Coordinates of C-alpha atoms and ligand atoms in Angstrom, one line a residue:
X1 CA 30.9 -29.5 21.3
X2 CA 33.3 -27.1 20.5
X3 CA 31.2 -25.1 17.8
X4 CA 28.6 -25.1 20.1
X5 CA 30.6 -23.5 22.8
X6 CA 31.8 -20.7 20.4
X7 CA 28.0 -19.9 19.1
X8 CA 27.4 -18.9 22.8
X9 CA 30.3 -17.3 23.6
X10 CA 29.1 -15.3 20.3
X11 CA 25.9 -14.7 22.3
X12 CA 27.3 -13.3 25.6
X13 CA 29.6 -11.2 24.0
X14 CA 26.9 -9.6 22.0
X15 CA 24.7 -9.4 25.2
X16 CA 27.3 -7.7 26.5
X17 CA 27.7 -5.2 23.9
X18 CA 24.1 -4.4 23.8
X19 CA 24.7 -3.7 27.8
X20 CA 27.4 -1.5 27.2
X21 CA 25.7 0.7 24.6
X22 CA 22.6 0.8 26.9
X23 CA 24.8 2.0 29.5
X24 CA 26.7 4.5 27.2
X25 CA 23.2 6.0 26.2
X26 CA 22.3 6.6 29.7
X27 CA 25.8 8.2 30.3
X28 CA 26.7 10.2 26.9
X29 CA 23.2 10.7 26.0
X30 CA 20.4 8.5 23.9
X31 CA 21.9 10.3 20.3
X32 CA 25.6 9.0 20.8
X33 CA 24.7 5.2 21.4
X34 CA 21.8 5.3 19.1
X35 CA 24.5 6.4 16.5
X36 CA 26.5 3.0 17.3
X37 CA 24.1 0.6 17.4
X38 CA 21.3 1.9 15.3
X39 CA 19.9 -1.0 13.1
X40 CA 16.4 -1.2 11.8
X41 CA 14.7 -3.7 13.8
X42 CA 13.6 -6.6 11.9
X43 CA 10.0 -6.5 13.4
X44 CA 8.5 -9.8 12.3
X45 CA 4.8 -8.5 11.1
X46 CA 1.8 -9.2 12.7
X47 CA 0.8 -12.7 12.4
X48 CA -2.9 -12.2 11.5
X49 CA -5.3 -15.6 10.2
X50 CA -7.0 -14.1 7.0
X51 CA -9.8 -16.3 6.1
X52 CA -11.0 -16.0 2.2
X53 CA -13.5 -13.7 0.8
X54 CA -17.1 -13.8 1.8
X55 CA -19.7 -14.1 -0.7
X56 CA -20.8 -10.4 -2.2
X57 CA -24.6 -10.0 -2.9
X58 CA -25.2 -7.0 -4.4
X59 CA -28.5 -6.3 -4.2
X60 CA -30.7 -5.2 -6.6
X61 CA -31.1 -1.0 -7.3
X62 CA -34.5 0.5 -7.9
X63 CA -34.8 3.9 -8.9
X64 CA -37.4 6.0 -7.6
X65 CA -38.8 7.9 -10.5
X66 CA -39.3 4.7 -12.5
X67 CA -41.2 4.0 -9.4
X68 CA -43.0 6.9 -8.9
X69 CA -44.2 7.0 -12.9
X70 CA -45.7 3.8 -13.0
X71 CA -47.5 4.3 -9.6
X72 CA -49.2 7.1 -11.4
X73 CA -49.8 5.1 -14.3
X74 CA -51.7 2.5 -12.0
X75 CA -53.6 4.4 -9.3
X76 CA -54.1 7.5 -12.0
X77 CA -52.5 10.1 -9.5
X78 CA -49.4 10.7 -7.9
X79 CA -47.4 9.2 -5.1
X80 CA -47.1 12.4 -2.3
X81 CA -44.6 12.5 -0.4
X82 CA -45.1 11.9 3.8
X83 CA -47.0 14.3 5.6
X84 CA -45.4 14.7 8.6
X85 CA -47.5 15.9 11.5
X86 CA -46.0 19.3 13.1
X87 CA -44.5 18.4 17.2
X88 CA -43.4 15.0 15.1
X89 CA -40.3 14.3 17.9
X90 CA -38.7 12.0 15.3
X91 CA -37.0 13.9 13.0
X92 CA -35.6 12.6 8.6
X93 CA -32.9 13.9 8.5
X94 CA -33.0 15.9 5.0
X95 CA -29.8 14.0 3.4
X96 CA -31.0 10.6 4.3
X97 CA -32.1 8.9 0.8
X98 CA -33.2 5.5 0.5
X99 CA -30.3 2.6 -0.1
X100 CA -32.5 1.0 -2.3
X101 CA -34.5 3.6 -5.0
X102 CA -32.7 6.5 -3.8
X103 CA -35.6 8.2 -2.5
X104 CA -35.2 11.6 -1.3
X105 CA -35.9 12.1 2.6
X106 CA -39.3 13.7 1.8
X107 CA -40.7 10.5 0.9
X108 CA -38.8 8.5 4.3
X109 CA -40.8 7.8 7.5
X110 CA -39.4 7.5 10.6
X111 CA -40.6 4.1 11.3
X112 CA -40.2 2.9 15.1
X113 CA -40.4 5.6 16.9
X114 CA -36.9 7.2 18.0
X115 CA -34.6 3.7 17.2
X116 CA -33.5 5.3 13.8
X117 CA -35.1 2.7 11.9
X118 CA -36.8 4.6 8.5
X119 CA -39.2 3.3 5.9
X120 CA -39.1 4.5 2.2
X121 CA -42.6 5.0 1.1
X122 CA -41.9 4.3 -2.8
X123 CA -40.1 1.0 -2.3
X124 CA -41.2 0.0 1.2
X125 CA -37.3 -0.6 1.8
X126 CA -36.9 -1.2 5.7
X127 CA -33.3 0.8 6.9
X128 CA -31.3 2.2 9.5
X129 CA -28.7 4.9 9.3
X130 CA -26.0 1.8 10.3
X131 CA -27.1 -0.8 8.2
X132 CA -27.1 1.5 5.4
X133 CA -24.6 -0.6 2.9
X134 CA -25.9 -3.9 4.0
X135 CA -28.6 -2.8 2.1
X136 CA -26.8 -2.3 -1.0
X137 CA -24.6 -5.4 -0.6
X138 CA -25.2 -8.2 1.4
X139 CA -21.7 -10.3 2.5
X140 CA -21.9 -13.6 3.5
X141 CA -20.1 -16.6 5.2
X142 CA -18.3 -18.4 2.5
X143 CA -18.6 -21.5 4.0
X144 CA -22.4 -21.6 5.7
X145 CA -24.1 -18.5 3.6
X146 CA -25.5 -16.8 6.5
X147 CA -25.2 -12.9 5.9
X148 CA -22.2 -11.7 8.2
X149 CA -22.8 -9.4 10.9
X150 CA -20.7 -6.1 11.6
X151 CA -19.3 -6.3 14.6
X152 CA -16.6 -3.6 15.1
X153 CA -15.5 -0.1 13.3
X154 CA -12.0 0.6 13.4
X155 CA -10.3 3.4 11.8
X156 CA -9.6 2.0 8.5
X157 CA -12.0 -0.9 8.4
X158 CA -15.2 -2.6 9.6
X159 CA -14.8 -6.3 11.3
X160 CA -17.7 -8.7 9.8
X161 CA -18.5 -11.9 12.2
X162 CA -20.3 -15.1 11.1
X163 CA -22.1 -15.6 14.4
X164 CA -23.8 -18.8 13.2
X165 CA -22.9 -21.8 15.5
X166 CA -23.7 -24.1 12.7
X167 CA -21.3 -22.7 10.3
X168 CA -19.0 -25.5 9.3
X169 CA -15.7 -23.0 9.6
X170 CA -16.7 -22.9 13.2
X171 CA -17.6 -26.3 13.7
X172 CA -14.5 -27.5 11.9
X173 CA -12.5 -24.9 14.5
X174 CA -14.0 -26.2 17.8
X175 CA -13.0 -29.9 16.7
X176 CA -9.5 -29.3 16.0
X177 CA -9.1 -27.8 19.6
X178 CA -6.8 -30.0 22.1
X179 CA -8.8 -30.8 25.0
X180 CA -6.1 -28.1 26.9
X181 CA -7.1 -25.9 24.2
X182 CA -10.9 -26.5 24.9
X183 CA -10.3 -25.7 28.8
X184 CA -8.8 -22.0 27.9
X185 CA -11.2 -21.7 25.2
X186 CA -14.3 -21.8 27.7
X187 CA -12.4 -19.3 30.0
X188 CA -11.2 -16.8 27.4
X189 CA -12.8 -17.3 24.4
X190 CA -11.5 -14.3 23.1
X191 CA -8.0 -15.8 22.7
X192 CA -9.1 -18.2 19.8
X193 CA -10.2 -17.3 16.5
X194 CA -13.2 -19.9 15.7
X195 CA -15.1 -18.0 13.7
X196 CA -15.1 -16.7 10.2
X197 CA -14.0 -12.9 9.7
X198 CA -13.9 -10.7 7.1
X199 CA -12.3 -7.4 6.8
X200 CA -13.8 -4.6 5.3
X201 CA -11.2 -1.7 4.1
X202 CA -12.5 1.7 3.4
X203 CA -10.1 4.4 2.8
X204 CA -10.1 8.6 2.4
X205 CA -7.9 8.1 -0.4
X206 CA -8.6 6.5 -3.9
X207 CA -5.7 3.8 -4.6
X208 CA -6.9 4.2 -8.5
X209 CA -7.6 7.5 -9.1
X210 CA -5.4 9.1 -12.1
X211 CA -4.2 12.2 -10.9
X212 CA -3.0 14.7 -13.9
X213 CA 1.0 15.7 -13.0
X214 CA 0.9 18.6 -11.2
X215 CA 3.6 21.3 -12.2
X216 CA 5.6 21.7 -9.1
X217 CA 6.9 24.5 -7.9
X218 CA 10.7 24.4 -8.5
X219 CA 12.3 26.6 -10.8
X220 CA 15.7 24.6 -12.1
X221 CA 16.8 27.8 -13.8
X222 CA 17.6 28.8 -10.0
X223 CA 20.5 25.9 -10.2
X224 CA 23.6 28.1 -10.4
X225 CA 25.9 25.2 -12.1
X226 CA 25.8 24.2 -15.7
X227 CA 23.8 21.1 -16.7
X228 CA 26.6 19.1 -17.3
X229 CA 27.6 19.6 -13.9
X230 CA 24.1 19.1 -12.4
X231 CA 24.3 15.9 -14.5
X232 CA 27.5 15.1 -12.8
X233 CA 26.7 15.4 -9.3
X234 CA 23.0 13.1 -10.0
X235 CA 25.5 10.3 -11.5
X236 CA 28.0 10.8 -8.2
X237 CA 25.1 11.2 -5.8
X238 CA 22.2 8.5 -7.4
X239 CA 24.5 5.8 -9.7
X240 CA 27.3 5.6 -7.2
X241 CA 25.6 6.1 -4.5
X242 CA 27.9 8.8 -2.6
X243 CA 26.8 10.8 0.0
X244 CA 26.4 14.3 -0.5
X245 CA 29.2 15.3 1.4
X246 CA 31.6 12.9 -0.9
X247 CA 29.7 14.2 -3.8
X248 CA 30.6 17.9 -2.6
X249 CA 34.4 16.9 -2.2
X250 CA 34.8 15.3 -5.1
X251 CA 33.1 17.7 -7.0
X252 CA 35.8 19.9 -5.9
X253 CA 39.1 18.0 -6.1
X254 CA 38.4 16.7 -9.1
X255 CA 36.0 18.9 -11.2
X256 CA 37.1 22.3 -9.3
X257 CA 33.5 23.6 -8.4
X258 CA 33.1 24.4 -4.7
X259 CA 29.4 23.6 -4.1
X260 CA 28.0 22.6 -0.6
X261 CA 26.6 19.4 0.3
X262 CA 23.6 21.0 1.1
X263 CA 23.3 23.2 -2.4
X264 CA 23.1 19.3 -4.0
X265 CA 20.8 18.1 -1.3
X266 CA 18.5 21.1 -2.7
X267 CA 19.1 20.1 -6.5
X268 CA 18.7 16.4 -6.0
X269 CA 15.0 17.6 -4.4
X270 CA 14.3 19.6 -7.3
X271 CA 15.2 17.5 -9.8
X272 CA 13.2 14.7 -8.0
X273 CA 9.9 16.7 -8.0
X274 CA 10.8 17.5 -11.8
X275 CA 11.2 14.1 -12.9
X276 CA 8.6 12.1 -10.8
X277 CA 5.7 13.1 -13.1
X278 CA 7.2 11.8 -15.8
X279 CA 8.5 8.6 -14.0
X280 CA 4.9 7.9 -12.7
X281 CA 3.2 8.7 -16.0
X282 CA 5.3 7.3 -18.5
X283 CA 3.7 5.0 -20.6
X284 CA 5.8 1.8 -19.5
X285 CA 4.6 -1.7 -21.5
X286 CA 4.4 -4.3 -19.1
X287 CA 4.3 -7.9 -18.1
X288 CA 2.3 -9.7 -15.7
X289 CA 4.1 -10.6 -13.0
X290 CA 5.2 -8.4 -10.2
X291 CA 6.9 -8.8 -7.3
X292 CA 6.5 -6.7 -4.2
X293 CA 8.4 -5.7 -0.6
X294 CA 9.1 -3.9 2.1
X295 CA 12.5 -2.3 2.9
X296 CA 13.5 0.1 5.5
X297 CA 14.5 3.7 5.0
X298 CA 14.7 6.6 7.5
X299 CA 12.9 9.7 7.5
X300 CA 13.3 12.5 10.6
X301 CA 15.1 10.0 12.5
X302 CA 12.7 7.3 12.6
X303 CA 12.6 4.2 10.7
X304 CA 10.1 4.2 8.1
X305 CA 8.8 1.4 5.1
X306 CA 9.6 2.2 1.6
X307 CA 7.3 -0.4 -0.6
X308 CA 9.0 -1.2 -4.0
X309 CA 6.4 -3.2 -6.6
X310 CA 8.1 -3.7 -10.0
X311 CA 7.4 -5.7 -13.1
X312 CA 9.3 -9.0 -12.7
X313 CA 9.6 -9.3 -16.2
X314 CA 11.1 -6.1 -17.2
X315 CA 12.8 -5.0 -13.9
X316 CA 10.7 -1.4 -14.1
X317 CA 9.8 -0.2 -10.4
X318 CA 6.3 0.9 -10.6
X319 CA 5.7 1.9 -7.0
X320 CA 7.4 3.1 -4.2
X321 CA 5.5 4.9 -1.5
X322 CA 7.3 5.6 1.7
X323 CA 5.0 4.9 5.0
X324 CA 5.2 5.2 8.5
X325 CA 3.4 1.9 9.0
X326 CA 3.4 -1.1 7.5
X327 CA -0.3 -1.9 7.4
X328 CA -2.9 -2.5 4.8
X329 CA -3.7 1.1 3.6
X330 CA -0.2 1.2 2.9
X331 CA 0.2 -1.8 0.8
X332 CA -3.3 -0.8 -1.1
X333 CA -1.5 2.9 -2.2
X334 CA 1.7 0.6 -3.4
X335 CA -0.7 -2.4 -5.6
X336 CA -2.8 1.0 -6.4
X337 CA 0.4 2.7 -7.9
X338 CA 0.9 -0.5 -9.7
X339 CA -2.4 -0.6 -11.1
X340 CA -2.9 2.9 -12.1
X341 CA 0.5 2.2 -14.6
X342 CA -2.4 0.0 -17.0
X343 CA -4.6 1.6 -19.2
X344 CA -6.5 -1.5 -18.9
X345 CA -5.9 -3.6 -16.5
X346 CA -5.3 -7.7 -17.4
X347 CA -6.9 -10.3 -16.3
X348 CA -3.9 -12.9 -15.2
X349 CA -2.2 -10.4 -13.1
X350 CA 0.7 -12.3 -10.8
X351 CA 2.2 -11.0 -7.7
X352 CA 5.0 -12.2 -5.6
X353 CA 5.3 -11.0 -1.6
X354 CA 6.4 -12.0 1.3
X355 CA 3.9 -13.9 3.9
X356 CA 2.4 -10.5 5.4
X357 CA -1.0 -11.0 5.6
X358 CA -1.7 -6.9 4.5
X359 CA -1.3 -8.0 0.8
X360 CA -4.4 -10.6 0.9
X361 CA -6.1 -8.4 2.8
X362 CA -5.5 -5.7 0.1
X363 CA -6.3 -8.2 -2.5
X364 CA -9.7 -8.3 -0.9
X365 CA -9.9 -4.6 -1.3
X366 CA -9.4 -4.7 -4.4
X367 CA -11.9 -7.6 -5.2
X368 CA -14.7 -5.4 -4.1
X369 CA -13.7 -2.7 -6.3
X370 CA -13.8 -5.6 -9.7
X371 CA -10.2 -5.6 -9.8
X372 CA -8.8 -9.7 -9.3
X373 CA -5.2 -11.0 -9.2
X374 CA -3.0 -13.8 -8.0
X375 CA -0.9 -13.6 -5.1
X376 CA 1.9 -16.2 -4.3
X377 CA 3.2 -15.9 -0.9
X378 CA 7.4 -16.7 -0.1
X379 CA 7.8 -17.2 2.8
X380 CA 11.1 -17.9 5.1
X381 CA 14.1 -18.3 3.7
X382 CA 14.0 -22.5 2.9
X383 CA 11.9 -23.9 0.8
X384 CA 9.3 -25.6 2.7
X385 CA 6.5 -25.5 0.6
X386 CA 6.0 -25.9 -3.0
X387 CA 4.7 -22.7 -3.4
X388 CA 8.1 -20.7 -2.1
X389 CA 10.2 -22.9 -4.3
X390 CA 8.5 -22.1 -7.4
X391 CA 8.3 -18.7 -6.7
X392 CA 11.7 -17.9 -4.8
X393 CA 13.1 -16.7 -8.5
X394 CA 10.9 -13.7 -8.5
X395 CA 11.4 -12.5 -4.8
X396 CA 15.1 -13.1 -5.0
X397 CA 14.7 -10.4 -7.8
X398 CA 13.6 -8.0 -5.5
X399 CA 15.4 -9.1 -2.8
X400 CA 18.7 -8.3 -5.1
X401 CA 16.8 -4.7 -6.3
X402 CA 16.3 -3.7 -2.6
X403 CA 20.5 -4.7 -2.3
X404 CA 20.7 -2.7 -5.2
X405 CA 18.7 0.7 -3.6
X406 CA 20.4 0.2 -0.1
X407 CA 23.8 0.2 -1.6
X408 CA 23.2 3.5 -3.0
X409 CA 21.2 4.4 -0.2
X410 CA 23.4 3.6 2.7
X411 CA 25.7 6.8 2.0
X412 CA 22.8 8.6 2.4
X413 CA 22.4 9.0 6.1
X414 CA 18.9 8.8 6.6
X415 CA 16.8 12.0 5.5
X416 CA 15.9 15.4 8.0
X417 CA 12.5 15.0 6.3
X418 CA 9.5 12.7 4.1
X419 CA 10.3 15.1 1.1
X420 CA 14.1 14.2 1.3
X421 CA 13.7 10.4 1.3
X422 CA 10.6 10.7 -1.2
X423 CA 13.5 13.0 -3.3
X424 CA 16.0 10.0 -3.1
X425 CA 14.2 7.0 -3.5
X426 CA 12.4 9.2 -7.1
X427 CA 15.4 9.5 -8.2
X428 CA 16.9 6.4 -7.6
X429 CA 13.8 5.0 -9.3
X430 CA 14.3 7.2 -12.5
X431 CA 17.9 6.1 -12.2
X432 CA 17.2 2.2 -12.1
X433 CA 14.4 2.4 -14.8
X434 CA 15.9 4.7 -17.5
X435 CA 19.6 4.8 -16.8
X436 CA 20.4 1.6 -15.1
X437 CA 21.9 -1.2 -17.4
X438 CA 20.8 -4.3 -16.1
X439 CA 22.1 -8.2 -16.5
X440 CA 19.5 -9.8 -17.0
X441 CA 18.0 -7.9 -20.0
X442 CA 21.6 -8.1 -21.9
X443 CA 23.0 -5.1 -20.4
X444 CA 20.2 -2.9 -21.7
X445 CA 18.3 -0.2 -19.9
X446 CA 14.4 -1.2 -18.4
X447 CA 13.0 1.4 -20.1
X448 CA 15.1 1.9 -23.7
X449 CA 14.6 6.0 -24.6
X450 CA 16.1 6.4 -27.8
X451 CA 17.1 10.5 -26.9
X452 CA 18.7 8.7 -23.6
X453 CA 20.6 6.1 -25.8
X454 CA 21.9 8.4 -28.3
X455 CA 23.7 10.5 -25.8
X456 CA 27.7 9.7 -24.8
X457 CA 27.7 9.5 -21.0
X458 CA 25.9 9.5 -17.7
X459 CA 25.8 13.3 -17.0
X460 CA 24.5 14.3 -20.7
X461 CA 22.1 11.3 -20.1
X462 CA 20.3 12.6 -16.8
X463 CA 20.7 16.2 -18.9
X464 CA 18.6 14.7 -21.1
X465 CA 16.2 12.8 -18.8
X466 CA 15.5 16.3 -16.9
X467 CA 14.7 18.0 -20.1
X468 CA 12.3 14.8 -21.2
X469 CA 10.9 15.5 -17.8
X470 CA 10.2 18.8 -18.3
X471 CA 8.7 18.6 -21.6
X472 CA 6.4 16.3 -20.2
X473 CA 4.9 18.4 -17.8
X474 CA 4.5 21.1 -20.0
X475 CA 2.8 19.0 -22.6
X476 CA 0.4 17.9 -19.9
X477 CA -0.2 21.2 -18.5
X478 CA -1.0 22.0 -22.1
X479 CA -3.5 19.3 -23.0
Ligands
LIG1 ZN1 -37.0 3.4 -1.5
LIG2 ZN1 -20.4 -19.1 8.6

């Protein structure tokens, strides 16, 4: 009884607190309270049902010269292109090519008068502006093989429908229903999900593509301290984890060099963009099991979503982009980043998240683009199911690396901009993989550079990591 009592006393005083700093924000001002009681807010994701892939079809490619040759070869004269008669309303637009031969709009019709359905007159392939990529692959119901239909376009994907009533997933859907469930189900049937859905990701970026380091534009020559001391204030600021401020006043009672909080604000940005090239190109040899998740970081006083992936095996972060949102594009860029660390990429690939449904909907991205892996899903913090206990090793590894960055982190502050929590999180990463000795590989270093090894402390060793960093880019730059 008593416990009980205390657990909601708990409550009401922390109902009450939560009254008081509302009220103080309305009095002192939103910043002041905000200041007190600012934690992130652990917004449970989106709770989405993602039903497995549909059933590609691609369909078979013609090309229209082929085409055109042997028409000659049969009728003994060539295949003209359409003649189109001169007040034609109906116009081809002169990009339009045929999905199936590739046919250049000279040789379309407009077939059906202004519906903007076309005919291609080499392969007699039937087509409409909008149904353009069904014709290059069909996708179909996995569970009744009737070709899906598109039924909405939002920004970053198209929804696919099976509409068939037969279809067993729908069927099987209606059946399970409560008789209740049945009476709200005839009055809003948009409230239930009985039918199978597929969603189809297409992105303006390319999750795979291999950029070439760019040489940025910071000048480290413009750092008025000696390396040594550079290398000191990146083992304060990064391995400790001080703020800058600390860093700047221990810097000077200890070491004697008045430098501003801000002046190593500037060099931790510069030596970020230095070394981030040659932490996201380094030739790392990897396992294959990764873990992946989400943590919060703050960036121009909002809370943003930092996604670490690193190899399970090896404890070597791989990917870390920093995102407003946490949707599906976002976890695509952080399996991409992953990804792009293979020169070939293997077959039994492993990895661990949480239960968000944006990492199987990012594995079905990356299924359409020939790229297959594994995901195991932990979920809650018991273990439930068989899968979460089996797994739980791997995301407490993360779990205890994402301790590990908000430790350092916390001093921090939050960041004025992206490019100053990019800048931190870089170099923590280049901290954690090539500096970092860690327990469970006997003490060693992720990432063992002998250059790194040889030297006898932490400041000569990010010395030496900065100048391994710019070699790199000026070997790249030359190659
Ligand atoms: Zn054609
Ligand atoms: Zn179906």
């Amino acid at each position: 009884m008593l416990p009980q009592f205390i657990y909601y006393l708990i409550k009401y005083i922390k109902f009450q607190e939560k009254i008081i700093y509302g009220l103080l924000g309305i009095i002192l001002g939103k910043s002041v309270a905000r200041g007190l009681y600012d934690e992130p807010v652990n917004k449970p994701y989106r709770k989405l049902e993602v039903d497995e892939m549909p059933i590609i079809e691609t369909l078979e490619k013609l090309d229209y010269q082929e085409l055109l040759t042997t028409y000659k070869e049969q009728h003994g004269k060539e295949l003209k292109p359409v003649v189109r008669r001169k007040n034609s309303v109906v116009k081809v637009p002169k990009k339009l090519t045929c999905p199936k031969c590739s046919a250049p709009s000279s040789y379309l019709y407009a077939n059906n008068g202004d519906k903007g359905q076309y005919r291609c007159k080499v392969c007699k392939c039937l087509f409409s502006q909008k149904n353009r990529f069904l014709k290059e692959a069909i996708l179909k119901c996995p569970h009744c093989l009737k070709t899906l239909e598109r039924i909405k376009e939002r920004k970053d994907f198209y929804v696919y429908k099976c509409k068939n009533n037969k279809c067993f997933y729908y069927q099987r859907k209606l059946k399970a229903m409560s008789k209740d469930e049945k009476k709200r189900f005839k009055q809003d049937p948009q409230a239930f999900k009985v039918r199978y859905i597929f969603r189809e990701f297409h992105l303006d970026f390319d999750p795979l593509a291999k950029e070439t380091p760019v040489k940025p534009k910071v000048d480290l020559s413009r750092i008025y301290v000696s390396t040594h001391t550079l290398g000191l204030i990146l083992t304060y600021y990064v391995n400790y984890g001080l703020s800058a401020r600390k860093t700047a006043a221990l810097m000077y009672d200890v070491h004697s060099v008045k430098i501003s909080h801000q002046t190593i604000l500037n060099y931790a940005n510069s030596v970020a963009l230095i070394t981030k090239p040659f932490i996201d190109h380094y030739p790392y040899e990897l396992s294959n099991s990764f873990c992946g998740d989400e943590t919060y970081i703050r960036v121009g006083g909002r809370w943003h979503y930092l996604f670490f992936f690193f190899d399970a095996v090896k404890k070597i972060i791989l990917s870390y982009p920093v995102s407003p949102n946490r949707d599906t594009p976002s976890a695509i860029k952080a399996l991409g980043d992953v990804f792009k660390k293979f020169k070939e990429i293997p077959k039994d690939l492993m990895f661990v998240v949480d239960g968000n449904p944006i990492y199987i909907l990012a594995q079905h991205y990356f299924a359409q683009h020939d790229i297959h892996f594994d995901i195991h899903k932990v979920i809650g913090l018991t273990n439930d199911d068989p899968v979460s206990k089996e797994y739980r090793p791997l995301k407490q590894i993360i779990e205890r690396l994402n301790r590990t960055f908000k430790g350092n982190y916390r001093a921090t502050t939050g960041f004025g901009s992206q490019d100053g929590s990019v800048s931190y999180v870089t170099l923590f990463v280049a901290y954690f993989n090539f500096l970092r000795p860690h327990s469970s590989l006997e003490n060693r270093v992720p990432v063992i550079i002998p250059e790194l090894e040889k030297m006898p402390n932490m400041p000569e060793r990010w010395t030496k990591l900065i100048s391994l960093a710019q070699d790199f880019l000026v070997e790249s730059q030359s190659a």
